[in-house]
Each structure stands twice: as C-alpha cells, then as structure tokens.
PDB file of C-alpha atoms in Angstrom:
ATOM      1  CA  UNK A   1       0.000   0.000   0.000  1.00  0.00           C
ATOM      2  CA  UNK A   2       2.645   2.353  -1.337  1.00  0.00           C
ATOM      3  CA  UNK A   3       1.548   5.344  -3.809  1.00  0.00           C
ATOM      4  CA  UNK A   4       0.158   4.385  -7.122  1.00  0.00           C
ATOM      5  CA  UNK A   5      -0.057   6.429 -10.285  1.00  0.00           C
ATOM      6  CA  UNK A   6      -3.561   6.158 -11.572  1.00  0.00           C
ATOM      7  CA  UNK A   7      -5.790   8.009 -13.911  1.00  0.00           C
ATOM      8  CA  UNK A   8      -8.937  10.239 -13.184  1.00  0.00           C
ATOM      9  CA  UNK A   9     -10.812  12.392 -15.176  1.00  0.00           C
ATOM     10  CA  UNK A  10      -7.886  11.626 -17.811  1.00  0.00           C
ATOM     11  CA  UNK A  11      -5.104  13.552 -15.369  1.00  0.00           C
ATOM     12  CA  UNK A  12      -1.989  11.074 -14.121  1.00  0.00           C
ATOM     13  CA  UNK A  13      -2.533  11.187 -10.181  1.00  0.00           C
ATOM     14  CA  UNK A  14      -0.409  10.181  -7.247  1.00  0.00           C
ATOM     15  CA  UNK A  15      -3.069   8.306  -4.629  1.00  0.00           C
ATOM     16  CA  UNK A  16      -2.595   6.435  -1.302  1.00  0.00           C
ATOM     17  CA  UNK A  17      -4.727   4.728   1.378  1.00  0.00           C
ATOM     18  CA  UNK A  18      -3.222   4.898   4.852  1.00  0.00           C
ATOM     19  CA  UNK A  19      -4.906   2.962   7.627  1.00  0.00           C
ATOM     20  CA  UNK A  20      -6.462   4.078  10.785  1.00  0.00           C
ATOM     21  CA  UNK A  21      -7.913   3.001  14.613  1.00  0.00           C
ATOM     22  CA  UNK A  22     -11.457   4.314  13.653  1.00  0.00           C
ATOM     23  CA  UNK A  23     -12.771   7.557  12.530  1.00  0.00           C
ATOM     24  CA  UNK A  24     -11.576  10.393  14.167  1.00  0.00           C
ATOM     25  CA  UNK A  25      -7.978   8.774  14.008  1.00  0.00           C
ATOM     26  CA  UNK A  26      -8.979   9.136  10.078  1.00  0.00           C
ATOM     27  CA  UNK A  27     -10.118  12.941  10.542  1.00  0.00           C
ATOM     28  CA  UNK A  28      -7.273  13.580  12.692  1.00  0.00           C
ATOM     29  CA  UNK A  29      -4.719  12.909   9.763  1.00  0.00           C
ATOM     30  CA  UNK A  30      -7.167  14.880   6.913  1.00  0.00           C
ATOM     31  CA  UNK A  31      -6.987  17.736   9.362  1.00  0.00           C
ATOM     32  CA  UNK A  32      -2.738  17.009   9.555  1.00  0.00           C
ATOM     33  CA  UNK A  33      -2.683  17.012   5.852  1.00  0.00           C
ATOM     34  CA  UNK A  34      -4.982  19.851   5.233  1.00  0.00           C
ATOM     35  CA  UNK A  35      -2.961  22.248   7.243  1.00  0.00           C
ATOM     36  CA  UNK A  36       0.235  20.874   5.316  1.00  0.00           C
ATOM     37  CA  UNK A  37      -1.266  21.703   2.087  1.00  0.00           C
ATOM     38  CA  UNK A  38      -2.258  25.139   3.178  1.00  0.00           C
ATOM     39  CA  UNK A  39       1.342  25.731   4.106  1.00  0.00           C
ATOM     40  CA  UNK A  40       2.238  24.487   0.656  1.00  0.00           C
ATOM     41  CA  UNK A  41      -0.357  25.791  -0.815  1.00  0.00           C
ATOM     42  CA  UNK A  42      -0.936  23.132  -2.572  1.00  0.00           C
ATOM     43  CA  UNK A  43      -4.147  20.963  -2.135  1.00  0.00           C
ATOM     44  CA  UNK A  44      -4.954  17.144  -2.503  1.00  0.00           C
ATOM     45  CA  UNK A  45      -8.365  15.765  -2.500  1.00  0.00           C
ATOM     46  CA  UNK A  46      -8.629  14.037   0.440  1.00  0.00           C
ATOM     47  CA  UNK A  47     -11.162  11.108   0.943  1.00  0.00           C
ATOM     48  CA  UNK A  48     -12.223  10.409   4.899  1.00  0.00           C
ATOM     49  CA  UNK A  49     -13.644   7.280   5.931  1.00  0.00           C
ATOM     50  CA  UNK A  50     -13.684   4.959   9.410  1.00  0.00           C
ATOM     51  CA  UNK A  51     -10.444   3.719   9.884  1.00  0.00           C
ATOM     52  CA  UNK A  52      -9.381   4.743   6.551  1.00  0.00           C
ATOM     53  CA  UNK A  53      -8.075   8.310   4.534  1.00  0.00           C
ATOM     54  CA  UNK A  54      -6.944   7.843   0.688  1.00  0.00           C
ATOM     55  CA  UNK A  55      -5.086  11.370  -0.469  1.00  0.00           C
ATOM     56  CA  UNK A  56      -4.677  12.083  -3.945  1.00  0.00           C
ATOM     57  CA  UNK A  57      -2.317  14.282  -5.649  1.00  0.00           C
ATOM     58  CA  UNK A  58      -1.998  16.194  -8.831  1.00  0.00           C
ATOM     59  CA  UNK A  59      -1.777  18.833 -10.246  1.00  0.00           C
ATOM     60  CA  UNK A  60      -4.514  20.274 -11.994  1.00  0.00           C
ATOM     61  CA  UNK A  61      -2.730  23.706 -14.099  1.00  0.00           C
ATOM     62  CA  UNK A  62      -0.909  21.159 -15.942  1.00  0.00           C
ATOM     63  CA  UNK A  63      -3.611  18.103 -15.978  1.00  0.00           C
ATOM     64  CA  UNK A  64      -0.747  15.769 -14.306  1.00  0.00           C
ATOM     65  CA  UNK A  65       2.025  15.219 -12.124  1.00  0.00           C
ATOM     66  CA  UNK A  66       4.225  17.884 -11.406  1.00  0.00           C
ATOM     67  CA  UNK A  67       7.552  17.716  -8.919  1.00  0.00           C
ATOM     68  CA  UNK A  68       5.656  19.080  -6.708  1.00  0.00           C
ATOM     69  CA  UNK A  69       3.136  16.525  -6.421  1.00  0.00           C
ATOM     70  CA  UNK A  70       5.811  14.256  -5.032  1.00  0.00           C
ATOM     71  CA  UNK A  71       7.429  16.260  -2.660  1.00  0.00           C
ATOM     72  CA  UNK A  72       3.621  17.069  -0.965  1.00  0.00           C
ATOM     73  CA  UNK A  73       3.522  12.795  -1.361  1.00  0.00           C
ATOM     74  CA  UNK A  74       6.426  12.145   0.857  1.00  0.00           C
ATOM     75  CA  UNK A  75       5.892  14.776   3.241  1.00  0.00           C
ATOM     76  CA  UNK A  76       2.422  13.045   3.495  1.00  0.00           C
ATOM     77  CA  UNK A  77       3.996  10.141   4.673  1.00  0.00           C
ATOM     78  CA  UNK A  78       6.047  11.847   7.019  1.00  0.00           C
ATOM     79  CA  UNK A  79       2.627  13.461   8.662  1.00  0.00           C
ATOM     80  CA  UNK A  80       1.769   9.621   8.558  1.00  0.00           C
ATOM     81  CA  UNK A  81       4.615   8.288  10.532  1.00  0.00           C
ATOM     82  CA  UNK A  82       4.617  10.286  13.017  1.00  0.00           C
ATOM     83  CA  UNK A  83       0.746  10.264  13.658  1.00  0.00           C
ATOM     84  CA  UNK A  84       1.625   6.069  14.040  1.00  0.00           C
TER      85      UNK A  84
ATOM     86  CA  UNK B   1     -27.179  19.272  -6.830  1.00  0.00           C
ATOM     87  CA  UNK B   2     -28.962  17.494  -4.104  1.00  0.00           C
ATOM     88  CA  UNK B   3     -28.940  14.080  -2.835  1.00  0.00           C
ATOM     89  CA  UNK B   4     -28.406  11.443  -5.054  1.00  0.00           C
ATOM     90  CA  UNK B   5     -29.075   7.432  -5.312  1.00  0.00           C
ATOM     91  CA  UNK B   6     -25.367   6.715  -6.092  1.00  0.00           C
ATOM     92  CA  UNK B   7     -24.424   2.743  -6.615  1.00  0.00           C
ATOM     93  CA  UNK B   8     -20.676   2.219  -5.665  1.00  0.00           C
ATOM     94  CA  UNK B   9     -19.060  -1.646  -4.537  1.00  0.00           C
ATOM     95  CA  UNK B  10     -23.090  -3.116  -5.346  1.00  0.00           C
ATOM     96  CA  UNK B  11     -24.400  -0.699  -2.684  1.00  0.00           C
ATOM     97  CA  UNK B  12     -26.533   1.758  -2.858  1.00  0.00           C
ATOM     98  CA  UNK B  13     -25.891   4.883  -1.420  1.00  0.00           C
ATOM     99  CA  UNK B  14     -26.847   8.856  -1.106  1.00  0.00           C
ATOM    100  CA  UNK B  15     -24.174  10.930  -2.135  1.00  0.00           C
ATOM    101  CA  UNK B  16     -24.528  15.066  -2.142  1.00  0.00           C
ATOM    102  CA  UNK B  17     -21.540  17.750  -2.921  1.00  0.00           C
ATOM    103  CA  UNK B  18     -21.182  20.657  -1.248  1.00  0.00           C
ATOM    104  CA  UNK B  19     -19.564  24.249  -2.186  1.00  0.00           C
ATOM    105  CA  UNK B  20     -17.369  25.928  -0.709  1.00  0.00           C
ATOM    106  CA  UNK B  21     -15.525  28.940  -1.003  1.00  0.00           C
ATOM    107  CA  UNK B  22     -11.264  27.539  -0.655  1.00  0.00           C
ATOM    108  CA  UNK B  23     -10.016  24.452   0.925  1.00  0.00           C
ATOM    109  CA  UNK B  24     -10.371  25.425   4.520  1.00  0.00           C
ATOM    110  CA  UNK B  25     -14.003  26.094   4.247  1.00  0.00           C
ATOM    111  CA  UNK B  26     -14.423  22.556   2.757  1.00  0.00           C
ATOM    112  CA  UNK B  27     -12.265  21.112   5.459  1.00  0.00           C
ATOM    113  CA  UNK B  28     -14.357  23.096   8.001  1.00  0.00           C
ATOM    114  CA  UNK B  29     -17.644  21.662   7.082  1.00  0.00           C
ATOM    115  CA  UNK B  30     -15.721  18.326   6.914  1.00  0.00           C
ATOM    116  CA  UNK B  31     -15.305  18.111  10.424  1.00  0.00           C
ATOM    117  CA  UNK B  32     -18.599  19.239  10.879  1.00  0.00           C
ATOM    118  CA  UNK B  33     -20.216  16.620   9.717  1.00  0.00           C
ATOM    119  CA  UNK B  34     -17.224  14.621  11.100  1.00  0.00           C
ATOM    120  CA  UNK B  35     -18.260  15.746  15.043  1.00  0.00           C
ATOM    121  CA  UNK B  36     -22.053  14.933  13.831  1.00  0.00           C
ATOM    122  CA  UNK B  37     -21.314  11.586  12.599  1.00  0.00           C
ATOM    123  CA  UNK B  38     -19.037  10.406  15.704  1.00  0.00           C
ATOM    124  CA  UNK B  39     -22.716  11.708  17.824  1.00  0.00           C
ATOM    125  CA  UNK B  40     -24.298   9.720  15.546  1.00  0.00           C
ATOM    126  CA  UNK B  41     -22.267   6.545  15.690  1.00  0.00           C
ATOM    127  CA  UNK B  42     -22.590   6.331  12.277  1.00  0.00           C
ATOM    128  CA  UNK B  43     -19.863   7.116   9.533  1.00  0.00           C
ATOM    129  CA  UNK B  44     -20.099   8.545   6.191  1.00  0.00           C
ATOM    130  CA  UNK B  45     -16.859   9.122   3.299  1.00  0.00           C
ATOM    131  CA  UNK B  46     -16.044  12.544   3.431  1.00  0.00           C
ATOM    132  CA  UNK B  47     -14.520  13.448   0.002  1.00  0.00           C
ATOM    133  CA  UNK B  48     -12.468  17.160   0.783  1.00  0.00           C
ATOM    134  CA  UNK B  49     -11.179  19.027  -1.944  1.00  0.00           C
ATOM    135  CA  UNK B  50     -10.426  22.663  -2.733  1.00  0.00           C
ATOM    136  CA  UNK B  51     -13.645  24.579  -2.720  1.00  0.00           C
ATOM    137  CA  UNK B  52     -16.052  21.229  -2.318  1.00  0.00           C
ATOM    138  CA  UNK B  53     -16.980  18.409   0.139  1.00  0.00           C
ATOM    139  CA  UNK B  54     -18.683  15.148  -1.289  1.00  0.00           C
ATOM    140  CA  UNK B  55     -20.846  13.408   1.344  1.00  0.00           C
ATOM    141  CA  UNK B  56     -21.556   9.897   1.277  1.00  0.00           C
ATOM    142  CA  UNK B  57     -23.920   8.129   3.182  1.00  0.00           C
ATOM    143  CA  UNK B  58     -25.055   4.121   2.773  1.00  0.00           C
ATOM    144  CA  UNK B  59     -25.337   1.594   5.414  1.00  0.00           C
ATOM    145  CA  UNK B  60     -22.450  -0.786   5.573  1.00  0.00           C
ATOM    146  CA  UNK B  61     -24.136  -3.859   7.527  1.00  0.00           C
ATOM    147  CA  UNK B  62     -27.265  -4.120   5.166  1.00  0.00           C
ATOM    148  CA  UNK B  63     -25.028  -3.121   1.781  1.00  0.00           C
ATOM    149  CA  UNK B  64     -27.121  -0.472   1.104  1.00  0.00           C
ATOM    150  CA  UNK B  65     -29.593   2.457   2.386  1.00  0.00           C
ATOM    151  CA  UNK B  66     -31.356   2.382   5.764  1.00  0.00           C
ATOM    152  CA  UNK B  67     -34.191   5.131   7.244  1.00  0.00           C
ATOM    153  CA  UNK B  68     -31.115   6.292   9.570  1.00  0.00           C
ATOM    154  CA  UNK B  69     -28.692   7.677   6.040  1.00  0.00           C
ATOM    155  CA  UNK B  70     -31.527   9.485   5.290  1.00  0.00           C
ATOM    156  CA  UNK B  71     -31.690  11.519   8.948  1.00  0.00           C
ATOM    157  CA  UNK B  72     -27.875  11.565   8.451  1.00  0.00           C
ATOM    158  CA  UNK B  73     -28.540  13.192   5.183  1.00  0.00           C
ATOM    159  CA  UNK B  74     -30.746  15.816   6.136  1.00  0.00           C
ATOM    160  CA  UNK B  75     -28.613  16.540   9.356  1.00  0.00           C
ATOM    161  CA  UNK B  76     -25.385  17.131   6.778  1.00  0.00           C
ATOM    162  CA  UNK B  77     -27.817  19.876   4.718  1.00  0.00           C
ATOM    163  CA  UNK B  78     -28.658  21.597   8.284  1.00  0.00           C
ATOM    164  CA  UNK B  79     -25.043  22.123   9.074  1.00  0.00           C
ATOM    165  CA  UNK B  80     -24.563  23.001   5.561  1.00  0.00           C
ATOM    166  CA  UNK B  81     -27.232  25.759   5.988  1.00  0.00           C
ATOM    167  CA  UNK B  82     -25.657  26.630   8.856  1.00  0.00           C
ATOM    168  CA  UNK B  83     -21.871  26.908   7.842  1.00  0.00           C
ATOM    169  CA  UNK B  84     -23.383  29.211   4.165  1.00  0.00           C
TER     170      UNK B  84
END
C-alpha cells in the first residue's frame, strides 16, 4: 500500500490509502494534511472514511504530475509516521 | 445538486456535494459533519477538496440504504445551511 499512479478524469494522479484506529484517528490525519497543504499551498483531495483516509495528488494547471506533487507525497507520509 | 441514489461496490448509497468557497471552508464543514457523525455513531466518506466536500452516506451492515442515512442526510444539509 505504497503510492500508485492512476488516472482520473484523464489527469496522471499520485493516490494512497493509509490505515487508521477508527474515525476520528482518520479525521485527525485529513486535518494534519490539510494544514500541510495550506502551508504548501498546494491541495490534494482528500477522501475520509472509518479507519481509513486515501489522499490524492496532482496537479490540476498542468492536468498531471508535477515535482511538486511528489514532494507534498512524501511529506504526506512523514505526517503519517509520526501520527503512528 | 442534491442528494443522489449513487451505486458504488453493489451498494446503494446517497451521495450530495457541497460548495465551498477555498479548501479550509471545505475542510471546516468536513469536520462538521465529522463531530455529527461520531454523535451519531454512524460514519459517512467525506470526500475534501479545494472549494467542495462530497458526502456519502449508505449503510455498511445491510449493503445499502437504511431510514437512519436518510436523517444523516438531512442533518449534513442543516449544518450546511448553517456553515453558508
């Protein structure tokens, strides 16, 4: 459960699930994430469910990846790593 | 843009998006209906993005829509009334 490349609305994204206890475990992290990608400026869509948040990245000025893209990936893990 | 009978995995669910006006007034309303759903004991998918929310409701245990998505439903549009 690493990030995959995968294809939406015909735009190359960068998506991964990480795992949680239970919901607000789940909301927790959006919120972590969310306030990393207001620093960044920079905004995934991020999909919240019990014990479970999947964050996608992309970016949508150039309908794809940019470098971007990966460095708001791995600081996503970081977030994730230390929230565990 | 109001509810709709969404079918996603074989279930059948209500699904609704919401507007917003940036991606901290999504993730606002997010944890909204986040703090609602916890009171609730019941847990929808909480799609945030920049400038929009996609709510989710269905009913896990019966693979589908029970009376109780519905109230969850129209107690997401209240605190969307609320938040606008």
């Amino acid at each position: 459960p690493d990030w995959k490349r995968i294809e939406e609305d015909g735009e190359e994204r960068l998506q991964r699930q990480y795992s949680f206890h239970d919901f607000n475990d789940a909301l927790a992290f959006t919120n972590q994430v969310g306030a990393m990608a207001e620093e960044e400026g920079h905004h995934p869509a991020l999909l919240t469910e019990y014990g479970k948040v999947t964050v996608t990245w992309w970016t949508h000025k150039i309908n794809g990846l940019h470098r971007n893209d990966f460095i708001c990936a791995a600081k996503t893990d970081q977030l994730y790593l230390r929230a565990g």
